[in-house]
Amino acid sequence: MRTGTEKQYKKSIINYSTMPTESNTFDVIVIGSGMSGGWAAKEFTGKGLKTLVLERGRNVEHLKDYPTTNKYPWEFPHHGQVPLAIQEENPVISRCYAYREDAMHFFVKDTEHPYVQQKPFDWIRGYQVGGKSLMWARQTQRWSQFDFDGPARDGFAVEWPISYQDIAPWYSYVEKFVGISGNKDGLPHLPDGEFLPALDLNCVEDFFKSSVAENYKDRQVIYGRCAHITDPQPIHLEQGRAQCQKRTLCQRGCPFGGYFSSNSSTIPWAQKSGNLTLRANSIVESLIYDDQQQKVTGVRVIDSVTKKVTEYFARVVFVNAGAINTNLILLNSTSRRFPNGLGNDNGLLGKYIAFHIYRGKISATYDGHKDFTMEGRRPTSAYLPRFRNLHKQETNFLRGYAAGFSASRNTRNNSDGYGSALKDNLAASELTSWHVSSHIMGETIPKETNMVSLSKDQKDEWGMPLLNIDVAYDDNDEKMIVDFFEQFTEMFTKAGFTNIKTSDSHQAPGLDIHEMGGVRMGKDPATSLLNKWNQMHNVKNVFITDGACMTSTSTQNPSLTYMAMTARAADYAAAEMKKGVL
Amino acid sequence: MKRRTAIRQLVYITGGTLLIPACLNREDKATLSLTNISVTGSQEKLVAELAETIIPQTTTPGAKAIGAPLFIWTMLNDCYAKEDQQRFMGGLVAFDKAYSDGNERSFLESDTTQRIAFLTKLSAEKDKKSDIHYFASNARKLTIQAYTNSKYFLTEVEPYELIPGRFKGCVPVQKNNTKKA
């Protein structure tokens, strides 16, 4: 089987001169259908351009392919737990919080898609139409100018080629379509957006908010902005999406389209235009560079089921395969002109990979507000924007962290006794004290040594080289975690919380599922791969607008920024195509 | 008699064929076919009766009616490590023997009062490291999990809302929030 595949693969390389015809030629090819690929598809098809979206995984159609979405807890044979044999075979994915019996069919198993961990790295993937937008945590905070200024001010990576002002209108543009629930908080370091109404903070979150405001002039507790429709607008109804019903079963796919995913929103929108061709089970082997025309003419695709190799052609290619896979495809796109990967004259492709620190957690008990509780469920929590080193350097580490914060009150079932007594005990639940917890979301400093590269000798089932991942924490990260524990212990103590416990999961990079970089943006082609339009400096008809483009990471959950950058880059590319430049 | 027939029918529907008396199976064959554990018909019966002793049928459904035995075996088979499966099964055999040694009748032949007396004595023992304790405590834990996650419990006792449609961050605690058993 494997020999056959490799033979086929080599054969396709030798005879790769598929001729462009009407059926295999498009205006734009988008590689990937997740968070950013879906947006590229929506934007280009909306501008009347014939667009091919290639997705390496299977098709997942909104509503139709959410097999667990309406299941009750008792309908799962293991009540949510993943069977041990699957966990043991797939240790990486089993560490992901959302890899549970109700959503495990949306995640990639380690055994099926191997990679090489030169250092421990938990690469969490969802190979299907919609990608990880189906199972994401839906937090959508804007970047501010403080974040874009980071590398230049603190002397790491390279200067961002764009400012907050460049991206702000595009944040607004995508927020209106996506549907973001939030409050106008008026914070310069976490700019307001186009918000649908926020849900409540609960009593204890409100109490902590007041306590922090009293004790710290520079720290805020706000409602975490999230991609949930709390008050549907005509644009959402037009997408076939309805109000969020507070099920908090989002990872199964939402029958109401209450949260944003490519599946519920951008992909069906693009399909309605009549300009979209969506091809699932299509692994992009490489982009085809033409030495004479000095541009990419198309992509080479391996059908994941039949392993047949085909080629598709287009004037412009958007690579939105997910940060790490975008690096893989570009590194594998070699030609006489670019022997080390597409556009990679400076040798920086695959380098400066960064991520977010999610290791630290702090929890405590609060004995107040015992006469109050919550009702229903809520798909977000409170959020503390970054306060460390915001205006100037003031700690022994660079940058800082944001934090999630939530308070909850559970019911406790007494499980003593036997027979009727036990049944009565189980039925008489009592409320616990309030439990509070917070987790770090820290910025990491991109470094040349944190990198991905192609394996020289190992290939996957489809003949693609395996990816070596060599990414680790550094001293700055360790200091930041210590500071998070110190500062939050102090804030919790001042609020009167007791039984304060800190814990460092020591989880590997990657489990944050915020991997970024490798194809960074910058002003100078000598030190970056992409210009201010997410366009390759050296290959003008190729754009990268997923996490791979990120010059630095800041602290905010990144998906909203990828969506805004994608819409902005697509608008630029379409204008250049119209002008005949591309 | 009518009631017993009704219960039996309910179990046939919800829990499969777990109630078929082991004596009908001359070779003591279990009704369940598990991939990782080998279990006899009488072991299957003992676990079902133990679960029913812990959470019996009263005016409301008990362990067998809500399918606890099937859940216990499913979890043991799919979610327990091999050595833990062995401890559970070893503990089951030891439990059965210890019961028979200390009582006039076997566990299966005893009435509920005698069974509870044995379980109470067992849980009062200080040293809980033996396989018997491992078996008894895990069977109890899984029975309670099966019960509190059952359709009956989550619709009648502590209703689970698939579609709450609302979130209120601060509501007064209802004084009378004892649920219906």
XYZ file of N, CA and C in Angstrom, chain A residues 338-472:
405
model
N 12.962 28.437 -5.326
C 12.871 28.386 -3.860
C 13.168 26.976 -3.350
N 14.433 26.588 -3.338
C 14.774 25.216 -2.927
C 14.492 24.934 -1.450
N 14.341 25.972 -0.623
C 14.141 25.773 0.820
C 12.719 26.073 1.285
N 11.790 26.049 0.338
C 10.405 26.348 0.693
C 9.979 27.653 0.062
N 8.688 27.766 -0.192
C 8.170 28.889 -0.961
C 8.467 30.237 -0.295
N 9.042 31.118 -1.076
C 9.299 32.481 -0.605
C 10.394 32.589 0.433
N 11.110 31.493 0.652
C 12.014 31.421 1.807
C 13.451 31.774 1.442
N 13.692 32.989 0.969
C 15.063 33.406 0.659
C 15.883 33.632 1.919
N 15.239 34.103 2.981
C 16.000 34.453 4.191
C 16.168 33.298 5.180
N 15.591 32.158 4.845
C 15.760 30.989 5.720
C 14.946 31.043 7.000
N 13.987 31.977 7.086
C 13.223 32.126 8.332
C 11.900 31.363 8.334
N 11.546 30.763 7.187
C 10.291 30.014 7.128
C 10.330 28.861 8.139
N 9.293 28.758 8.937
C 9.221 27.696 9.957
C 9.803 28.115 11.291
N 10.417 29.295 11.336
C 11.057 29.751 12.579
C 10.206 30.811 13.284
N 10.583 31.091 14.521
C 9.824 32.049 15.348
C 8.381 31.586 15.574
N 8.250 30.283 15.825
C 6.943 29.737 16.226
C 6.698 30.165 17.675
N 5.511 30.598 17.974
C 5.194 30.992 19.354
C 3.789 30.516 19.703
N 3.385 30.745 20.930
C 2.126 30.172 21.425
C 1.691 30.969 22.642
N 0.719 30.497 23.367
C 0.292 31.160 24.592
C 0.527 30.253 25.798
N 0.860 30.884 26.905
C 1.062 30.122 28.147
C -0.296 29.913 28.818
N -0.689 28.656 28.975
C -1.947 28.324 29.659
C -1.703 27.411 30.861
N -0.478 27.416 31.373
C -0.128 26.428 32.413
C -0.687 26.729 33.789
N -0.800 28.015 34.123
C -1.099 28.380 35.507
C -2.583 28.484 35.794
N -2.976 27.925 36.912
C -4.371 28.020 37.341
C -4.393 28.323 38.838
N -5.326 29.136 39.264
C -5.468 29.426 40.682
C -6.941 29.299 41.046
N -7.199 28.662 42.177
C -8.602 28.499 42.566
C -8.746 28.794 44.052
N -9.952 29.069 44.470
C -10.203 29.417 45.866
C -11.686 29.259 46.179
N -12.000 29.501 47.436
C -13.381 29.411 47.907
C -13.808 30.796 48.354
N -15.085 31.115 48.185
C -15.601 32.372 48.717
C -16.836 32.056 49.559
N -16.799 32.494 50.793
C -17.879 32.131 51.707
C -19.029 33.136 51.735
N -18.882 34.237 51.015
C -19.954 35.232 50.978
C -21.019 34.882 49.945
N -21.986 35.792 49.824
C -23.049 35.667 48.813
C -23.733 34.314 48.833
N -23.895 33.780 50.027
C -24.463 32.426 50.132
C -25.954 32.368 49.828
N -26.600 33.540 49.879
C -28.043 33.544 49.606
C -28.352 33.642 48.111
N -27.291 33.683 47.304
C -27.511 33.847 45.864
C -26.835 32.738 45.058
N -27.436 32.471 43.927
C -26.839 31.488 43.018
C -27.131 31.906 41.575
N -26.867 31.004 40.617
C -27.099 31.315 39.201
C -28.208 30.427 38.665
N -28.704 30.804 37.516
C -29.727 29.984 36.884
C -29.438 29.915 35.385
N -29.587 28.730 34.806
C -29.265 28.548 33.397
C -27.772 28.359 33.216
N -27.304 28.471 31.978
C -25.871 28.291 31.722
C -25.355 29.449 30.854
N -24.017 29.626 30.898
C -23.422 30.769 30.193
C -22.179 30.309 29.433
N -22.050 30.710 28.160
C -20.954 30.187 27.350
C -19.648 30.978 27.456
N -19.518 31.874 28.404
C -18.262 32.615 28.545
C -18.023 32.844 30.028
N -17.020 33.662 30.350
C -16.748 33.946 31.757
C -16.226 35.373 31.846
N -15.700 35.730 33.006
C -15.094 37.054 33.130
C -13.663 37.008 32.593
N -13.101 38.190 32.352
C -11.792 38.292 31.689
C -11.030 39.456 32.296
N -9.753 39.259 32.542
C -8.893 40.364 32.998
C -7.875 40.655 31.911
N -8.004 41.820 31.250
C -7.019 42.168 30.219
C -5.628 42.324 30.841
N -4.625 42.291 30.000
C -3.239 42.409 30.481
C -3.036 43.706 31.255
N -2.357 43.602 32.401
C -2.011 44.810 33.157
C -0.513 44.914 33.384
N 0.239 43.853 33.154
C 1.681 43.882 33.384
C 2.404 44.541 32.214
N 3.364 45.429 32.513
C 4.246 46.046 31.505
C 3.458 46.696 30.364
N 2.290 47.203 30.700
C 1.425 47.728 29.648
C 1.980 49.031 29.055
N 2.254 49.993 29.927
C 2.747 51.282 29.442
C 4.261 51.340 29.398
N 4.901 50.605 30.297
C 6.362 50.552 30.288
C 6.825 49.255 30.948
N 8.075 48.920 30.732
C 8.639 47.712 31.324
C 8.760 47.887 32.836
N 8.160 46.986 33.607
C 8.219 47.146 35.057
C 8.458 45.853 35.844
N 8.589 44.738 35.161
C 8.852 43.480 35.878
C 10.146 42.854 35.368
N 10.487 41.684 35.948
C 11.713 41.000 35.510
C 11.465 40.078 34.315
N 10.298 40.220 33.687
C 10.033 39.467 32.451
C 9.402 40.421 31.442
N 9.503 40.061 30.167
C 8.899 40.888 29.121
C 7.419 40.564 28.975
N 6.668 41.555 28.518
C 5.247 41.412 28.190
C 4.396 41.054 29.400
N 3.320 40.298 29.191
C 2.405 40.032 30.300
C 1.371 38.986 29.945
N 0.306 38.985 30.718
C -0.711 37.950 30.554
C -2.096 38.531 30.793
N -3.072 37.947 30.128
C -4.472 38.182 30.463
C -4.909 36.978 31.284
N -6.109 37.032 31.808
C -6.575 35.891 32.596
C -8.081 35.735 32.461
N -8.518 34.504 32.470
C -9.946 34.224 32.575
C -10.289 34.185 34.049
N -11.518 34.511 34.386
C -11.944 34.405 35.776
C -13.391 33.933 35.804
N -13.673 32.970 36.652
C -15.073 32.578 36.789
C -15.369 32.146 38.215
N -16.611 32.398 38.609
C -17.100 31.955 39.903
C -18.286 31.047 39.648
N -18.391 30.004 40.426
C -19.522 29.107 40.227
C -19.919 28.484 41.553
N -21.120 28.022 41.565
C -21.644 27.398 42.765
C -22.286 26.099 42.335
N -21.783 25.013 42.835
C -22.301 23.723 42.389
C -23.240 23.123 43.418
N -23.925 22.086 42.981
C -24.736 21.346 43.941
C -23.956 20.107 44.341
N -24.092 19.771 45.600
C -23.401 18.585 46.095
C -24.462 17.572 46.483
N -24.302 16.356 45.963
C -25.224 15.297 46.338
C -24.575 14.458 47.429
N -25.241 14.318 48.529
C -24.778 13.459 49.606
C -24.955 12.010 49.154
N -23.886 11.237 49.120
C -24.002 9.865 48.627
C -23.751 8.842 49.730
N -24.210 9.177 50.943
C -24.072 8.229 52.050
C -25.276 7.294 52.109
N -25.060 6.127 52.711
C -26.163 5.230 53.027
C -26.475 4.216 51.945
N -27.549 3.473 52.197
C -28.001 2.439 51.267
C -29.506 2.568 51.071
N -29.942 2.015 49.959
C -31.378 1.886 49.742
C -32.111 3.218 49.680
N -33.277 3.254 50.294
C -34.106 4.462 50.239
C -33.384 5.667 50.816
N -32.595 5.405 51.886
C -31.863 6.510 52.508
C -30.896 7.140 51.511
N -30.215 6.287 50.753
C -29.282 6.797 49.740
C -30.039 7.555 48.651
N -31.154 7.004 48.226
C -31.946 7.688 47.198
C -32.395 9.076 47.679
N -32.818 9.126 48.938
C -33.229 10.427 49.495
C -32.042 11.384 49.563
N -30.902 10.862 49.985
C -29.700 11.708 50.059
C -29.320 12.260 48.688
N -29.363 11.390 47.680
C -28.979 11.824 46.325
C -29.957 12.859 45.780
N -31.191 12.757 46.211
C -32.210 13.683 45.698
C -32.128 15.049 46.374
N -31.626 15.056 47.610
C -31.583 16.319 48.355
C -30.229 16.995 48.168
N -30.063 17.651 47.050
C -28.758 18.264 46.811
C -28.661 19.574 47.582
N -27.446 19.923 47.960
C -27.261 21.211 48.626
C -26.216 22.018 47.865
N -26.305 23.321 47.964
C -25.367 24.186 47.263
C -24.044 24.257 48.019
N -22.963 24.193 47.265
C -21.640 24.377 47.870
C -21.394 25.869 48.054
N -20.271 26.216 48.690
C -19.828 27.616 48.687
C -19.467 27.998 47.255
N -19.258 29.268 47.033
C -18.800 29.696 45.711
C -17.358 29.247 45.502
N -17.105 28.749 44.316
C -15.754 28.350 43.920
C -15.289 29.364 42.871
N -14.097 29.895 43.053
C -13.586 30.839 42.047
C -12.307 30.291 41.439
N -12.075 30.604 40.183
C -10.810 30.175 39.587
C -10.417 31.114 38.456
N -9.132 31.102 38.203
C -8.581 31.958 37.164
C -7.462 31.207 36.468
N -7.270 31.475 35.170
C -6.157 30.836 34.465
C -5.401 31.861 33.639
N -4.123 31.610 33.483
C -3.243 32.544 32.766
C -3.378 32.361 31.254
N -3.271 33.482 30.535
C -3.131 33.451 29.076
C -1.958 34.373 28.754
N -0.771 33.788 28.722
C 0.443 34.587 28.652
C 1.036 34.703 27.255
N 1.633 35.865 27.012
C 2.323 36.093 25.734
C 3.688 35.408 25.775
N 4.050 34.712 24.717
C 5.410 34.172 24.637
C 6.202 34.984 23.617
N 7.502 34.994 23.791
C 8.381 35.759 22.902
C 8.843 34.842 21.768
N 8.505 35.180 20.511
C 8.954 34.322 19.404
C 10.478 34.277 19.329
N 10.999 33.069 19.101
C 12.456 32.894 19.029
C 12.801 32.055 17.805
N 13.962 32.305 17.261
C 14.365 31.563 16.069
C 14.459 30.064 16.359
N 14.843 29.739 17.617
C 15.042 28.324 17.974
C 13.731 27.556 18.140
N 12.613 28.270 18.306
C 11.320 27.582 18.334
C 10.856 27.451 16.894
N 10.966 26.241 16.360
C 10.777 26.111 14.916
C 10.183 24.764 14.513
N 9.693 24.732 13.280
C 9.265 23.466 12.676
C 10.073 23.257 11.397
N 10.316 21.994 11.057
C 11.057 21.677 9.839
C 10.559 20.338 9.299
N 10.933 20.035 8.057
C 10.482 18.778 7.459
C 11.390 17.637 7.887
N 10.796 16.507 8.201
C 11.593 15.312 8.482
C 12.278 14.883 7.186
N 13.534 14.496 7.291
C 14.271 14.099 6.089
C 13.948 12.668 5.677
N 13.535 11.849 6.629
C 13.337 10.435 6.290
C 11.939 9.873 6.563
N 11.110 10.593 7.307
C 9.802 10.010 7.629
C 8.672 10.687 6.852
N 7.776 9.840 6.323
C 6.639 10.368 5.576
C 5.334 9.809 6.130
N 4.248 10.506 5.847
C 2.954 9.995 6.307
C 2.345 9.095 5.229
N 1.139 8.648 5.497
C 0.446 7.719 4.617
C 0.282 8.264 3.200
N 0.318 9.568 3.057
C 0.098 10.184 1.750
C 1.394 10.651 1.093
N 2.516 10.290 1.706
C 3.797 10.648 1.127
C 4.284 12.028 1.499
N 3.576 12.700 2.392
C 4.021 14.024 2.860
C 5.074 13.828 3.945
N 6.152 14.643 3.910
C 7.143 14.524 4.985
C 6.487 14.830 6.335
N 6.883 14.103 7.365
C 6.395 14.444 8.701
C 7.033 15.753 9.132
N 6.362 16.435 10.031
C 6.883 17.703 10.522
C 7.611 17.480 11.844
N 8.838 17.994 11.920
C 9.556 18.027 13.201
C 9.106 19.279 13.931
N 8.673 19.133 15.162
C 8.282 20.309 15.941
C 9.243 20.458 17.115
N 9.884 21.608 17.161
C 10.927 21.866 18.155
C 10.613 23.198 18.847
N 9.719 23.134 19.823
C 9.208 24.347 20.476
C 9.220 24.125 21.988
N 9.664 25.129 22.721
C 9.732 24.969 24.182
C 9.473 26.291 24.891
